[in-house]
Coordinates of N, CA, C and O in Angstrom, one line a residue:
X1 N 1.0 -1.1 -0.2 CA 0.2 0.2 0.0 C 0.8 1.4 0.3 O 1.5 1.6 0.7
X2 N 0.6 2.0 -0.9 CA 1.3 3.4 -0.4 C 0.5 4.6 -0.1 O -0.8 4.3 -0.8
X3 N 0.8 5.9 0.0 CA 0.0 6.9 0.7 C 0.8 7.9 -0.3 O 2.1 8.3 -0.6
X4 N -0.7 8.3 -1.5 CA 0.3 9.4 -2.1 C -0.7 11.5 -1.6 O -1.4 11.4 -1.1
X5 N 0.0 12.1 -1.6 CA -0.4 13.3 -1.7 C -0.1 13.9 -3.0 O 0.1 14.3 -4.0
X6 N -1.3 14.6 -3.1 CA -1.9 15.7 -4.4 C -2.0 17.0 -4.2 O -2.9 17.5 -2.6
X7 N -1.8 17.4 -4.9 CA -1.7 19.5 -4.9 C -2.7 19.4 -6.1 O -2.3 19.5 -7.0
X8 N -3.7 20.3 -5.5 CA -5.1 20.5 -6.2 C -5.4 22.0 -6.7 O -5.2 22.5 -5.4
X9 N -5.5 22.2 -8.0 CA -6.0 23.9 -7.8 C -7.4 23.8 -8.7 O -7.9 22.7 -9.7
X10 N -8.7 25.0 -7.8 CA -10.1 24.8 -9.0 C -10.3 25.9 -8.5 O -10.1 27.0 -7.6
X11 N -11.2 26.1 -9.8 CA -12.7 27.3 -10.1 C -13.6 26.5 -8.9 O -14.4 25.7 -10.1
X12 N -14.2 26.6 -8.3 CA -15.4 25.9 -7.7 C -16.4 26.5 -7.8 O -18.1 26.2 -6.9
X13 N -16.5 27.6 -8.8 CA -18.1 28.3 -9.3 C -18.8 27.2 -9.7 O -20.3 27.5 -9.2
X14 N -19.0 26.1 -10.0 CA -19.9 25.1 -10.2 C -20.3 23.8 -9.4 O -20.9 23.2 -9.9
X15 N -19.2 24.4 -8.5 CA -19.3 23.0 -7.7 C -19.9 23.6 -5.9 O -20.2 24.2 -5.4
X16 N -20.2 22.7 -5.3 CA -20.9 22.6 -4.0 C -19.9 22.8 -2.8 O -20.1 21.8 -1.4
X17 N -18.7 23.2 -2.9 CA -17.9 23.0 -2.1 C -16.4 21.3 -1.7 O -16.8 20.7 -3.3
X18 N -15.9 21.2 -1.3 CA -15.0 20.3 -1.5 C -15.3 19.1 -1.4 O -15.1 17.8 -1.8
X19 N -15.6 18.9 0.0 CA -16.4 17.9 0.8 C -17.5 17.2 0.1 O -18.4 17.9 -0.4
X20 N -17.5 15.9 0.2 CA -18.9 15.1 -0.6 C -20.0 15.5 -0.1 O -19.6 15.8 1.3
X21 N -21.0 15.3 -0.6 CA -22.6 16.1 -0.3 C -23.1 15.1 -0.9 O -22.6 14.3 -2.2
X22 N -24.6 14.9 0.2 CA -25.6 13.9 -0.7 C -26.1 14.1 -1.7 O -26.6 13.7 -2.7
X23 N -26.2 16.0 -2.2 CA -26.8 16.4 -3.2 C -26.1 17.6 -3.7 O -25.1 18.3 -3.4
X24 N -25.7 17.9 -5.2 CA -24.5 18.1 -5.7 C -23.5 17.9 -5.5 O -22.6 17.1 -5.2
X25 N -22.7 17.9 -6.8 CA -21.6 17.7 -7.6 C -20.4 18.6 -6.4 O -20.2 19.6 -6.2
X26 N -19.1 18.0 -6.0 CA -18.4 18.5 -5.1 C -16.9 18.0 -6.0 O -16.8 17.2 -6.6
X27 N -15.8 19.1 -4.8 CA -14.7 18.7 -6.3 C -14.0 17.1 -5.5 O -13.1 16.8 -6.6
X28 N -14.7 16.6 -4.6 CA -13.9 16.1 -4.1 C -14.8 14.4 -4.9 O -13.5 13.4 -5.0
X29 N -15.7 14.3 -4.7 CA -16.2 13.4 -5.5 C -15.6 13.6 -7.4 O -15.6 12.2 -7.9
X30 N -15.7 14.4 -8.2 CA -14.4 14.5 -9.0 C -12.9 13.8 -9.2 O -12.9 13.0 -9.9
X31 N -12.6 14.3 -8.2 CA -11.2 13.9 -8.4 C -11.0 12.4 -7.3 O -10.6 11.7 -8.0
X32 N -12.2 12.0 -6.6 CA -12.1 10.6 -6.5 C -12.7 9.3 -7.3 O -11.9 8.4 -7.9
X33 N -13.3 10.2 -8.3 CA -14.0 9.3 -8.8 C -12.5 9.4 -10.5 O -11.9 8.1 -11.4
X34 N -11.9 10.5 -10.0 CA -10.5 10.1 -11.6 C -9.9 9.4 -10.9 O -9.1 8.6 -11.7
X35 N -9.4 9.3 -9.7 CA -8.1 8.4 -9.7 C -8.9 6.8 -9.2 O -8.0 6.1 -9.3
X36 N -10.1 6.7 -8.9 CA -10.8 5.3 -8.7 C -9.9 4.6 -10.5 O -9.8 3.5 -10.5
X37 N -10.6 5.9 -11.3 CA -9.9 4.9 -13.1 C -8.8 5.0 -12.8 O -8.2 3.9 -13.6
X38 N -7.2 6.0 -12.7 CA -6.5 5.6 -12.9 C -5.8 4.8 -11.8 O -4.8 3.9 -12.8
X39 N -6.0 4.3 -10.5 CA -5.5 3.7 -9.9 C -5.9 2.2 -10.1 O -5.7 1.2 -9.7
X40 N -7.2 2.0 -10.6 CA -7.9 0.6 -11.1 C -8.6 -0.1 -9.5 O -8.8 -1.0 -9.9
X41 N -9.1 1.0 -8.4 CA -9.5 0.7 -7.4 C -10.5 1.9 -6.9 O -10.0 3.0 -7.3
X42 N -11.3 1.3 -6.0 CA -12.2 2.9 -5.5 C -11.1 3.4 -4.7 O -10.0 3.1 -3.6
X43 N -11.1 4.8 -4.7 CA -10.4 5.9 -3.8 C -11.1 6.7 -3.2 O -11.8 7.6 -3.4
X44 N -10.5 7.1 -1.5 CA -11.0 8.2 -1.4 C -10.2 9.2 -1.0 O -9.4 8.6 0.3
X45 N -10.4 10.3 -0.8 CA -9.7 11.5 -0.4 C -9.9 11.8 0.7 O -10.9 11.6 1.5
X46 N -9.0 12.3 1.6 CA -8.7 13.3 2.4 C -8.3 14.7 2.1 O -7.0 14.8 1.7
X47 N -9.4 15.2 2.5 CA -8.4 17.3 2.4 C -7.7 17.5 3.2 O -7.8 17.2 4.5
X48 N -7.1 18.6 2.9 CA -6.8 19.5 4.2 C -7.8 20.0 4.9 O -7.5 20.4 5.8
X49 N -8.2 20.8 4.0 CA -10.0 21.6 5.1 C -10.8 21.3 3.5 O -11.1 20.4 2.8
X50 N -11.7 22.3 4.0 CA -13.3 21.9 3.1 C -13.4 23.4 2.5 O -12.9 24.8 3.3
X51 N -14.3 23.6 1.5 CA -13.9 25.0 1.2 C -15.8 24.8 0.8 O -16.4 23.9 0.8
X52 N -16.4 25.9 0.8 CA -18.0 26.7 0.6 C -18.1 26.3 -0.4 O -17.2 26.6 -1.1
X53 N -19.6 26.1 -1.1 CA -20.2 26.1 -2.5 C -19.4 27.4 -3.3 O -19.4 28.4 -2.5
X54 N -18.7 27.4 -4.4 CA -18.5 28.6 -4.8 C -16.6 29.3 -4.5 O -16.3 29.6 -5.2
X55 N -16.0 28.0 -3.7 CA -14.9 29.0 -3.3 C -14.0 28.5 -3.8 O -14.1 27.1 -4.6
X56 N -12.7 29.2 -4.4 CA -11.8 28.6 -5.3 C -10.5 28.1 -4.7 O -10.6 28.4 -3.1
X57 N -10.1 27.2 -4.8 CA -8.5 26.7 -4.2 C -7.6 26.8 -4.9 O -7.6 26.5 -5.9
X58 N -6.1 27.1 -4.4 CA -4.7 27.3 -5.4 C -4.4 26.2 -5.6 O -3.2 25.7 -6.1
X59 N -4.3 26.1 -3.8 CA -3.2 24.5 -3.8 C -3.8 23.7 -2.4 O -3.6 23.8 -1.5
X60 N -5.0 23.0 -2.7 CA -5.6 22.5 -1.7 C -4.6 20.9 -1.8 O -4.5 20.2 -2.9
X61 N -4.4 20.5 -0.8 CA -3.7 19.2 -0.7 C -4.9 18.0 0.0 O -5.8 18.2 0.7
X62 N -4.5 16.5 -0.5 CA -5.3 16.0 -0.7 C -4.3 14.5 -1.0 O -3.1 14.7 -1.0
X63 N -5.2 13.6 0.1 CA -3.9 12.3 0.4 C -5.0 11.0 0.5 O -6.5 11.6 0.4
X64 N -3.9 10.1 0.2 CA -5.2 9.3 -0.4 C -4.7 7.3 -0.2 O -3.4 7.8 -0.6
X65 N -4.3 6.7 -0.2 CA -3.8 5.2 0.0 C -4.4 4.4 -1.2 O -5.6 4.4 -1.5
X66 N -3.4 3.9 -1.7 CA -3.5 3.1 -2.9 C -2.8 1.4 -2.8 O -1.8 1.7 -2.7
X67 N -3.4 0.4 -3.6 CA -2.7 -0.4 -4.0 C -2.1 -0.1 -5.4 O -1.3 -1.1 -5.8
X68 N -2.8 0.8 -6.4 CA -2.4 1.0 -7.4 C -1.1 1.6 -7.7 O -0.3 2.1 -6.9
X69 N 0.0 1.1 -9.2 CA 1.0 1.2 -9.2 C 1.7 2.3 -10.2 O 2.6 2.2 -10.8
X70 N 0.6 3.0 -10.4 CA 0.9 3.9 -11.6 C 1.7 4.7 -10.7 O 1.7 5.4 -10.1
X71 N 2.6 5.2 -11.8 CA 3.7 6.2 -11.4 C 3.1 8.1 -11.2 O 2.0 8.5 -11.6
X72 N 3.9 8.5 -10.2 CA 3.2 9.7 -9.8 C 3.0 10.8 -11.1 O 1.8 11.6 -11.1
X73 N 4.4 10.8 -11.8 CA 4.2 11.9 -13.0 C 2.6 11.5 -14.1 O 2.1 12.1 -14.9
X74 N 2.4 10.1 -14.6 CA 1.2 9.6 -14.7 C -0.1 10.1 -14.0 O -0.9 10.1 -15.1
X75 N 0.0 10.3 -13.5 CA -1.1 10.5 -12.8 C -1.7 12.0 -13.5 O -2.6 12.3 -13.4
X76 N -0.5 12.7 -13.1 CA -0.5 14.6 -13.2 C -1.2 14.7 -15.0 O -1.8 14.9 -15.1
X77 N -0.2 13.6 -15.6 CA -0.2 13.2 -17.0 C -1.8 13.1 -17.1 O -2.5 13.8 -18.2
X78 N -2.5 12.2 -16.5 CA -3.6 11.6 -17.2 C -4.8 12.4 -16.9 O -5.7 12.8 -16.8
X79 N -4.3 13.4 -15.6 CA -5.9 14.4 -15.2 C -5.5 15.5 -16.0 O -7.0 15.9 -16.5
X80 N -4.7 16.0 -17.0 CA -4.9 17.3 -18.0 C -6.1 16.2 -19.2 O -6.3 17.5 -19.3
X81 N -6.2 15.3 -18.9 CA -7.5 15.5 -20.0 C -8.5 14.6 -19.8 O -9.4 14.4 -20.2
X82 N -8.6 14.2 -18.1 CA -9.4 13.0 -17.5 C -10.4 14.2 -16.7 O -11.6 13.9 -16.7
X83 N -10.0 15.1 -16.2 CA -10.7 16.4 -15.3 C -11.0 16.8 -15.9 O -10.8 17.9 -16.9
X84 N -12.2 18.3 -15.5 CA -12.9 19.1 -16.5 C -11.8 20.2 -15.8 O -11.0 20.0 -15.2
X85 N -11.8 21.5 -17.0 CA -10.6 22.4 -17.0 C -10.7 23.6 -15.6 O -10.0 23.6 -15.9
X86 N -11.6 23.5 -15.3 CA -12.0 23.7 -13.8 C -10.7 23.1 -12.1 O -11.2 23.8 -11.4
X87 N -10.9 22.0 -12.6 CA -9.8 21.4 -11.6 C -8.5 20.7 -12.4 O -8.8 20.3 -13.3
X88 N -7.9 21.0 -11.6 CA -6.0 21.3 -12.1 C -5.3 20.5 -10.9 O -4.9 20.5 -9.9
X89 N -4.8 19.5 -11.5 CA -4.2 18.3 -10.5 C -2.3 19.4 -11.0 O -1.6 18.8 -12.1
X90 N -2.2 19.7 -9.7 CA -0.6 20.5 -9.8 C 0.5 19.7 -9.5 O 1.7 19.9 -10.4
X91 N 0.5 18.5 -8.8 CA 1.6 17.7 -8.5 C 1.3 16.7 -7.7 O -0.2 17.0 -6.6
X92 N 1.7 15.7 -7.7 CA 1.2 14.1 -7.0 C 2.9 13.5 -6.4 O 3.8 13.4 -7.1
X93 N 2.7 13.1 -5.2 CA 4.0 12.6 -4.5 C 3.9 11.4 -3.6 O 2.3 11.7 -3.2
X94 N 4.6 11.1 -3.7 CA 4.5 9.7 -2.9 C 4.9 10.0 -1.5 O 6.2 10.6 -1.2
X95 N 4.5 10.0 -0.4 CA 5.1 10.5 1.1 C 5.1 9.6 2.3 O 4.4 7.9 1.9
X96 N 5.3 9.4 3.2 CA 5.3 8.5 3.8 C 3.8 7.7 4.6 O 2.8 8.6 4.1
X97 N 4.0 6.7 4.6 CA 2.6 6.0 5.1 C 1.5 6.2 5.5 O 0.5 6.7 5.2
X98 N 1.9 6.8 6.9 CA 1.2 7.7 7.9 C 0.5 8.9 7.9 O 0.1 9.5 8.3
X99 N 1.1 9.0 6.4 CA 0.8 10.9 5.7 C -1.0 11.3 6.0 O -1.2 10.3 5.4
X100 N -1.6 11.9 6.6 CA -2.7 12.4 6.3 C -3.1 13.7 6.3 O -2.5 14.8 7.2
X101 N -3.6 14.3 5.1 CA -3.5 15.7 4.5 C -4.1 16.6 5.6 O -3.8 18.2 5.9
X102 N -5.5 16.5 6.5 CA -6.2 17.0 6.9 C -5.2 16.9 8.6 O -4.9 18.4 8.9
X103 N -4.5 15.9 9.0 CA -3.7 16.1 10.2 C -2.7 16.7 10.0 O -1.9 16.9 11.5
X104 N -1.9 16.9 8.9 CA -0.6 17.7 8.9 C -0.6 18.6 8.4 O 0.5 19.8 8.3
X105 N -1.8 19.2 8.2 CA -2.3 20.6 8.0 C -1.5 21.8 9.1 O -1.7 21.1 10.7
X106 N -0.7 22.9 9.0 CA 0.1 23.5 10.3 C -1.2 25.0 10.1 O -1.3 25.3 11.4
X107 N -2.1 25.0 9.5 CA -3.1 26.5 9.8 C -3.9 26.3 8.6 O -3.6 26.2 7.5

């Protein structure tokens, strides 16, 4: 199992915030669906924080664990065609197994 850290930027105008919600499309829904496809297994991300509906982010950090072996560079490359234009994956990197985006936030 490996843990990956992603840095994501987005224009939240069309979304109901970052975190999954029962009604309305969210950034986390879109990113989790994308990652599940490229990793070949269900993926659930953890975000550093949440944003409200319509809010944008320049460097939102998310983390997740996967058994998928796709290289980080290929995740970024795939995101350029598989994610909507208002969500951009800036960086993907493998981190220590106990890394969690929410618990590593400093402020």
